GROMACS .gro file of N, CA and C in nm:
model
  351
    1UNK      N    1  -3.776  -2.979   2.484
    1UNK     CA    2  -3.853  -2.858   2.460
    1UNK      C    3  -3.973  -2.893   2.373
    2UNK      N    4  -4.085  -2.841   2.408
    2UNK     CA    5  -4.202  -2.859   2.323
    2UNK      C    6  -4.234  -2.726   2.255
    3UNK      N    7  -4.295  -2.735   2.139
    3UNK     CA    8  -4.330  -2.616   2.062
    3UNK      C    9  -4.476  -2.586   2.084
    4UNK      N   10  -4.506  -2.461   2.115
    4UNK     CA   11  -4.644  -2.421   2.141
    4UNK      C   12  -4.686  -2.311   2.044
    5UNK      N   13  -4.812  -2.279   2.045
    5UNK     CA   14  -4.863  -2.171   1.960
    5UNK      C   15  -4.808  -2.035   2.001
    6UNK      N   16  -4.752  -2.025   2.124
    6UNK     CA   17  -4.693  -1.899   2.168
    6UNK      C   18  -4.552  -1.879   2.112
    7UNK      N   19  -4.508  -1.966   2.024
    7UNK     CA   20  -4.375  -1.954   1.964
    7UNK      C   21  -4.388  -1.946   1.812
    8UNK      N   22  -4.456  -1.842   1.762
    8UNK     CA   23  -4.480  -1.833   1.618
    8UNK      C   24  -4.352  -1.816   1.536
    9UNK      N   25  -4.241  -1.783   1.602
    9UNK     CA   26  -4.114  -1.766   1.533
    9UNK      C   27  -4.049  -1.899   1.499
   10UNK      N   28  -4.100  -2.011   1.554
   10UNK     CA   29  -4.047  -2.142   1.521
   10UNK      C   30  -4.121  -2.196   1.399
   11UNK      N   31  -4.046  -2.221   1.293
   11UNK     CA   32  -4.101  -2.267   1.166
   11UNK      C   33  -4.072  -2.416   1.151
   12UNK      N   34  -4.178  -2.498   1.139
   12UNK     CA   35  -4.158  -2.642   1.123
   12UNK      C   36  -4.102  -2.672   0.985
   13UNK      N   37  -3.996  -2.751   0.982
   13UNK     CA   38  -3.930  -2.788   0.856
   13UNK      C   39  -3.966  -2.929   0.814
   14UNK      N   40  -3.965  -3.023   0.908
   14UNK     CA   41  -3.998  -3.161   0.876
   14UNK      C   42  -3.929  -3.258   0.968
   15UNK      N   43  -3.947  -3.388   0.944
   15UNK     CA   44  -3.888  -3.490   1.030
   15UNK      C   45  -3.735  -3.490   1.021
   16UNK      N   46  -3.671  -3.500   1.135
   16UNK     CA   47  -3.524  -3.501   1.139
   16UNK      C   48  -3.470  -3.626   1.070
   17UNK      N   49  -3.543  -3.737   1.075
   17UNK     CA   50  -3.497  -3.861   1.013
   17UNK      C   51  -3.491  -3.852   0.860
   18UNK      N   52  -3.560  -3.757   0.799
   18UNK     CA   53  -3.560  -3.743   0.654
   18UNK      C   54  -3.449  -3.652   0.602
   19UNK      N   55  -3.374  -3.590   0.694
   19UNK     CA   56  -3.263  -3.503   0.654
   19UNK      C   57  -3.137  -3.588   0.642
   20UNK      N   58  -3.078  -3.597   0.521
   20UNK     CA   59  -2.959  -3.679   0.505
   20UNK      C   60  -2.839  -3.622   0.582
   21UNK      N   61  -2.754  -3.711   0.629
   21UNK     CA   62  -2.637  -3.671   0.706
   21UNK      C   63  -2.528  -3.615   0.614
   22UNK      N   64  -2.468  -3.502   0.658
   22UNK     CA   65  -2.356  -3.437   0.588
   22UNK      C   66  -2.390  -3.393   0.446
   23UNK      N   67  -2.515  -3.369   0.419
   23UNK     CA   68  -2.559  -3.318   0.290
   23UNK      C   69  -2.654  -3.202   0.316
   24UNK      N   70  -2.638  -3.094   0.244
   24UNK     CA   71  -2.722  -2.978   0.265
   24UNK      C   72  -2.858  -2.991   0.200
   25UNK      N   73  -2.953  -2.918   0.257
   25UNK     CA   74  -3.088  -2.912   0.201
   25UNK      C   75  -3.133  -2.766   0.205
   26UNK      N   76  -3.187  -2.718   0.095
   26UNK     CA   77  -3.238  -2.581   0.091
   26UNK      C   78  -3.383  -2.578   0.136
   27UNK      N   79  -3.413  -2.489   0.232
   27UNK     CA   80  -3.550  -2.467   0.275
   27UNK      C   81  -3.577  -2.317   0.273
   28UNK      N   82  -3.702  -2.280   0.267
   28UNK     CA   83  -3.739  -2.138   0.269
   28UNK      C   84  -3.803  -2.106   0.403
   29UNK      N   85  -3.753  -2.000   0.466
   29UNK     CA   86  -3.806  -1.955   0.595
   29UNK      C   87  -3.839  -1.808   0.581
   30UNK      N   88  -3.966  -1.778   0.583
   30UNK     CA   89  -4.015  -1.640   0.573
   30UNK      C   90  -3.949  -1.566   0.457
   31UNK      N   91  -3.945  -1.630   0.342
   31UNK     CA   92  -3.894  -1.567   0.221
   31UNK      C   93  -3.744  -1.575   0.201
   32UNK      N   94  -3.672  -1.630   0.300
   32UNK     CA   95  -3.526  -1.642   0.290
   32UNK      C   96  -3.487  -1.786   0.263
   33UNK      N   97  -3.384  -1.806   0.180
   33UNK     CA   98  -3.328  -1.939   0.159
   33UNK      C   99  -3.234  -1.971   0.273
   34UNK      N  100  -3.256  -2.087   0.333
   34UNK     CA  101  -3.172  -2.133   0.444
   34UNK      C  102  -3.116  -2.269   0.406
   35UNK      N  103  -2.986  -2.289   0.433
   35UNK     CA  104  -2.922  -2.419   0.412
   35UNK      C  105  -2.925  -2.495   0.543
   36UNK      N  106  -2.980  -2.615   0.538
   36UNK     CA  107  -2.996  -2.698   0.657
   36UNK      C  108  -2.902  -2.818   0.645
   37UNK      N  109  -2.831  -2.850   0.753
   37UNK     CA  110  -2.734  -2.960   0.752
   37UNK      C  111  -2.752  -3.045   0.877
   38UNK      N  112  -2.750  -3.177   0.860
   38UNK     CA  113  -2.741  -3.268   0.975
   38UNK      C  114  -2.599  -3.323   0.976
   39UNK      N  115  -2.527  -3.293   1.084
   39UNK     CA  116  -2.387  -3.331   1.094
   39UNK      C  117  -2.374  -3.478   1.133
   40UNK      N  118  -2.252  -3.531   1.123
   40UNK     CA  119  -2.229  -3.672   1.154
   40UNK      C  120  -2.257  -3.704   1.301
   41UNK      N  121  -2.250  -3.603   1.389
   41UNK     CA  122  -2.282  -3.627   1.530
   41UNK      C  123  -2.432  -3.613   1.559
   42UNK      N  124  -2.512  -3.588   1.456
   42UNK     CA  125  -2.658  -3.578   1.472
   42UNK      C  126  -2.708  -3.436   1.492
   43UNK      N  127  -2.618  -3.341   1.522
   43UNK     CA  128  -2.661  -3.202   1.537
   43UNK      C  129  -2.711  -3.148   1.404
   44UNK      N  130  -2.806  -3.056   1.410
   44UNK     CA  131  -2.860  -2.993   1.290
   44UNK      C  132  -2.828  -2.844   1.296
   45UNK      N  133  -2.778  -2.790   1.186
   45UNK     CA  134  -2.741  -2.648   1.177
   45UNK      C  135  -2.814  -2.583   1.061
   46UNK      N  136  -2.843  -2.454   1.076
   46UNK     CA  137  -2.910  -2.378   0.971
   46UNK      C  138  -2.835  -2.246   0.950
   47UNK      N  139  -2.799  -2.219   0.824
   47UNK     CA  140  -2.729  -2.095   0.793
   47UNK      C  141  -2.789  -2.035   0.665
   48UNK      N  142  -2.761  -1.908   0.645
   48UNK     CA  143  -2.798  -1.842   0.520
   48UNK      C  144  -2.742  -1.924   0.404
   49UNK      N  145  -2.818  -1.937   0.296
   49UNK     CA  146  -2.781  -2.029   0.189
   49UNK      C  147  -2.693  -1.967   0.081
   50UNK      N  148  -2.634  -1.854   0.106
   50UNK     CA  149  -2.549  -1.790   0.005
   50UNK      C  150  -2.414  -1.754   0.065
   51UNK      N  151  -2.309  -1.791  -0.007
   51UNK     CA  152  -2.173  -1.757   0.034
   51UNK      C  153  -2.157  -1.604   0.028
   52UNK      N  154  -2.090  -1.542   0.127
   52UNK     CA  155  -2.074  -1.397   0.123
   52UNK      C  156  -1.977  -1.350   0.015
   53UNK      N  157  -1.901  -1.441  -0.044
   53UNK     CA  158  -1.803  -1.403  -0.145
   53UNK      C  159  -1.868  -1.380  -0.281
   54UNK      N  160  -1.930  -1.483  -0.339
   54UNK     CA  161  -1.990  -1.472  -0.472
   54UNK      C  162  -2.132  -1.528  -0.479
   55UNK      N  163  -2.190  -1.556  -0.364
   55UNK     CA  164  -2.328  -1.603  -0.362
   55UNK      C  165  -2.347  -1.750  -0.395
   56UNK      N  166  -2.243  -1.832  -0.377
   56UNK     CA  167  -2.255  -1.976  -0.401
   56UNK      C  168  -2.361  -2.037  -0.310
   57UNK      N  169  -2.429  -2.140  -0.361
   57UNK     CA  170  -2.535  -2.207  -0.285
   57UNK      C  171  -2.470  -2.301  -0.184
   58UNK      N  172  -2.474  -2.264  -0.057
   58UNK     CA  173  -2.403  -2.341   0.045
   58UNK      C  174  -2.464  -2.478   0.069
   59UNK      N  175  -2.593  -2.496   0.043
   59UNK     CA  176  -2.655  -2.630   0.058
   59UNK      C  177  -2.593  -2.730  -0.038
   60UNK      N  178  -2.524  -2.682  -0.142
   60UNK     CA  179  -2.457  -2.769  -0.238
   60UNK      C  180  -2.309  -2.790  -0.205
   61UNK      N  181  -2.265  -2.733  -0.091
   61UNK     CA  182  -2.126  -2.743  -0.051
   61UNK      C  183  -2.093  -2.876   0.015
   62UNK      N  184  -1.965  -2.899   0.035
   62UNK     CA  185  -1.917  -3.021   0.100
   62UNK      C  186  -1.906  -2.994   0.250
   63UNK      N  187  -1.964  -3.085   0.330
   63UNK     CA  188  -1.961  -3.071   0.475
   63UNK      C  189  -1.845  -3.153   0.530
   64UNK      N  190  -1.768  -3.090   0.620
   64UNK     CA  191  -1.659  -3.159   0.689
   64UNK      C  192  -1.662  -3.113   0.834
   65UNK      N  193  -1.698  -3.203   0.924
   65UNK     CA  194  -1.708  -3.167   1.066
   65UNK      C  195  -1.812  -3.059   1.086
   66UNK      N  196  -1.769  -2.946   1.144
   66UNK     CA  197  -1.857  -2.833   1.174
   66UNK      C  198  -1.852  -2.725   1.067
   67UNK      N  199  -1.802  -2.761   0.947
   67UNK     CA  200  -1.783  -2.661   0.841
   67UNK      C  201  -1.847  -2.706   0.710
   68UNK      N  202  -1.881  -2.606   0.627
   68UNK     CA  203  -1.922  -2.634   0.490
   68UNK      C  204  -1.827  -2.556   0.399
   69UNK      N  205  -1.790  -2.618   0.287
   69UNK     CA  206  -1.704  -2.555   0.188
   69UNK      C  207  -1.791  -2.507   0.073
   70UNK      N  208  -1.781  -2.378   0.041
   70UNK     CA  209  -1.860  -2.322  -0.068
   70UNK      C  210  -1.826  -2.395  -0.198
   71UNK      N  211  -1.928  -2.435  -0.274
   71UNK     CA  212  -1.902  -2.510  -0.397
   71UNK      C  213  -1.839  -2.424  -0.507
   72UNK      N  214  -1.843  -2.292  -0.495
   72UNK     CA  215  -1.789  -2.207  -0.601
   72UNK      C  216  -1.640  -2.179  -0.584
   73UNK      N  217  -1.598  -2.140  -0.463
   73UNK     CA  218  -1.459  -2.099  -0.444
   73UNK      C  219  -1.395  -2.161  -0.320
   74UNK      N  220  -1.460  -2.263  -0.263
   74UNK     CA  221  -1.401  -2.342  -0.155
   74UNK      C  222  -1.380  -2.264  -0.026
   75UNK      N  223  -1.452  -2.155  -0.004
   75UNK     CA  224  -1.439  -2.088   0.124
   75UNK      C  225  -1.495  -2.180   0.233
   76UNK      N  226  -1.426  -2.181   0.347
   76UNK     CA  227  -1.463  -2.268   0.460
   76UNK      C  228  -1.546  -2.186   0.558
   77UNK      N  229  -1.670  -2.228   0.582
   77UNK     CA  230  -1.762  -2.150   0.664
   77UNK      C  231  -1.808  -2.234   0.783
   78UNK      N  232  -1.800  -2.176   0.903
   78UNK     CA  233  -1.843  -2.245   1.025
   78UNK      C  234  -1.995  -2.258   1.026
   79UNK      N  235  -2.043  -2.379   1.050
   79UNK     CA  236  -2.187  -2.401   1.058
   79UNK      C  237  -2.242  -2.358   1.194
   80UNK      N  238  -2.154  -2.330   1.289
   80UNK     CA  239  -2.198  -2.284   1.422
   80UNK      C  240  -2.205  -2.133   1.432
   81UNK      N  241  -2.099  -2.066   1.386
   81UNK     CA  242  -2.094  -1.920   1.399
   81UNK      C  243  -2.129  -1.846   1.271
   82UNK      N  244  -2.117  -1.912   1.156
   82UNK     CA  245  -2.139  -1.847   1.028
   82UNK      C  246  -2.017  -1.774   0.975
   83UNK      N  247  -1.907  -1.775   1.050
   83UNK     CA  248  -1.787  -1.703   1.008
   83UNK      C  249  -1.709  -1.781   0.903
   84UNK      N  250  -1.663  -1.707   0.802
   84UNK     CA  251  -1.572  -1.761   0.702
   84UNK      C  252  -1.435  -1.773   0.769
   85UNK      N  253  -1.368  -1.884   0.745
   85UNK     CA  254  -1.240  -1.909   0.810
   85UNK      C  255  -1.126  -1.841   0.733
   86UNK      N  256  -1.024  -1.790   0.807
   86UNK     CA  257  -0.909  -1.728   0.743
   86UNK      C  258  -0.838  -1.825   0.649
   87UNK      N  259  -0.777  -1.777   0.543
   87UNK     CA  260  -0.743  -1.637   0.519
   87UNK      C  261  -0.860  -1.557   0.457
   88UNK      N  262  -0.972  -1.622   0.426
   88UNK     CA  263  -1.086  -1.549   0.370
   88UNK      C  264  -1.161  -1.478   0.483
   89UNK      N  265  -1.251  -1.389   0.447
   89UNK     CA  266  -1.325  -1.313   0.547
   89UNK      C  267  -1.473  -1.310   0.511
   90UNK      N  268  -1.554  -1.271   0.609
   90UNK     CA  269  -1.698  -1.258   0.589
   90UNK      C  270  -1.774  -1.352   0.681
   91UNK      N  271  -1.904  -1.348   0.671
   91UNK     CA  272  -1.985  -1.440   0.750
   91UNK      C  273  -2.125  -1.449   0.689
   92UNK      N  274  -2.196  -1.552   0.730
   92UNK     CA  275  -2.335  -1.571   0.689
   92UNK      C  276  -2.421  -1.575   0.814
   93UNK      N  277  -2.547  -1.547   0.798
   93UNK     CA  278  -2.640  -1.550   0.910
   93UNK      C  279  -2.663  -1.694   0.954
   94UNK      N  280  -2.667  -1.717   1.085
   94UNK     CA  281  -2.702  -1.849   1.139
   94UNK      C  282  -2.840  -1.841   1.203
   95UNK      N  283  -2.908  -1.955   1.205
   95UNK     CA  284  -3.042  -1.963   1.263
   95UNK      C  285  -3.044  -2.072   1.369
   96UNK      N  286  -3.101  -2.045   1.486
   96UNK     CA  287  -3.115  -2.150   1.586
   96UNK      C  288  -3.209  -2.260   1.536
   97UNK      N  289  -3.176  -2.383   1.574
   97UNK     CA  290  -3.257  -2.499   1.535
   97UNK      C  291  -3.308  -2.566   1.662
   98UNK      N  292  -3.434  -2.603   1.662
   98UNK     CA  293  -3.495  -2.677   1.772
   98UNK      C  294  -3.545  -2.808   1.716
   99UNK      N  295  -3.514  -2.918   1.786
   99UNK     CA  296  -3.566  -3.048   1.746
   99UNK      C  297  -3.653  -3.098   1.861
  100UNK      N  298  -3.777  -3.124   1.831
  100UNK     CA  299  -3.869  -3.177   1.931
  100UNK      C  300  -3.965  -3.272   1.862
  101UNK      N  301  -3.996  -3.381   1.931
  101UNK     CA  302  -4.084  -3.484   1.876
  101UNK      C  303  -4.038  -3.528   1.737
  102UNK      N  304  -3.906  -3.540   1.719
  102UNK     CA  305  -3.843  -3.586   1.593
  102UNK      C  306  -3.868  -3.490   1.476
  103UNK      N  307  -3.906  -3.366   1.504
  103UNK     CA  308  -3.928  -3.267   1.399
  103UNK      C  309  -3.827  -3.153   1.415
  104UNK      N  310  -3.787  -3.097   1.299
  104UNK     CA  311  -3.693  -2.985   1.298
  104UNK      C  312  -3.772  -2.855   1.288
  105UNK      N  313  -3.737  -2.759   1.373
  105UNK     CA  314  -3.793  -2.624   1.367
  105UNK      C  315  -3.678  -2.527   1.355
  106UNK      N  316  -3.693  -2.428   1.269
  106UNK     CA  317  -3.594  -2.321   1.260
  106UNK      C  318  -3.653  -2.196   1.324
  107UNK      N  319  -3.574  -2.138   1.412
  107UNK     CA  320  -3.613  -2.013   1.476
  107UNK      C  321  -3.592  -1.902   1.372
  108UNK      N  322  -3.699  -1.836   1.332
  108UNK     CA  323  -3.690  -1.735   1.227
  108UNK      C  324  -3.621  -1.608   1.273
  109UNK      N  325  -3.585  -1.603   1.401
  109UNK     CA  326  -3.509  -1.489   1.451
  109UNK      C  327  -3.361  -1.524   1.440
  110UNK      N  328  -3.291  -1.473   1.337
  110UNK     CA  329  -3.151  -1.512   1.316
  110UNK      C  330  -3.067  -1.491   1.440
  111UNK      N  331  -2.977  -1.586   1.465
  111UNK     CA  332  -2.889  -1.581   1.581
  111UNK      C  333  -2.777  -1.480   1.561
  112UNK      N  334  -2.722  -1.471   1.441
  112UNK     CA  335  -2.603  -1.390   1.419
  112UNK      C  336  -2.627  -1.275   1.320
  113UNK      N  337  -2.749  -1.238   1.299
  113UNK     CA  338  -2.779  -1.137   1.198
  113UNK      C  339  -2.702  -1.007   1.222
  114UNK      N  340  -2.699  -0.963   1.347
  114UNK     CA  341  -2.634  -0.835   1.375
  114UNK      C  342  -2.483  -0.842   1.352
  115UNK      N  343  -2.423  -0.961   1.368
  115UNK     CA  344  -2.279  -0.977   1.346
  115UNK      C  345  -2.246  -0.967   1.198
  116UNK      N  346  -2.333  -1.022   1.114
  116UNK     CA  347  -2.306  -1.027   0.971
  116UNK      C  348  -2.341  -0.899   0.897
  117UNK      N  349  -2.417  -0.813   0.955
  117UNK     CA  350  -2.459  -0.692   0.883
  117UNK      C  351  -2.354  -0.582   0.894
   0.00000   0.00000   0.00000
């Protein structure tokens, strides 16, 4: 996929090679904090950067597979769906990620916003 000027909702974040594996990075997208993660399989995920429980900074959480653990209370959150795993409840907004020409773009139109509200 190539990014064109007709896709103003795609926000360039930076080179994919500069994003460390299994470590979160906080970025700002249209005034919102987003936690960005590059998984061990090379996939990149973007989610709201605050835990729904107490507002822990998810970019500071521990990544395991497709999940991040909130650094405050260890809630397990899916990096794909944004859902908190049982027995806890809640969810965070997820954002689609596009990688083209070795650059990361976040789609500013949240993927799961309506589910989390």
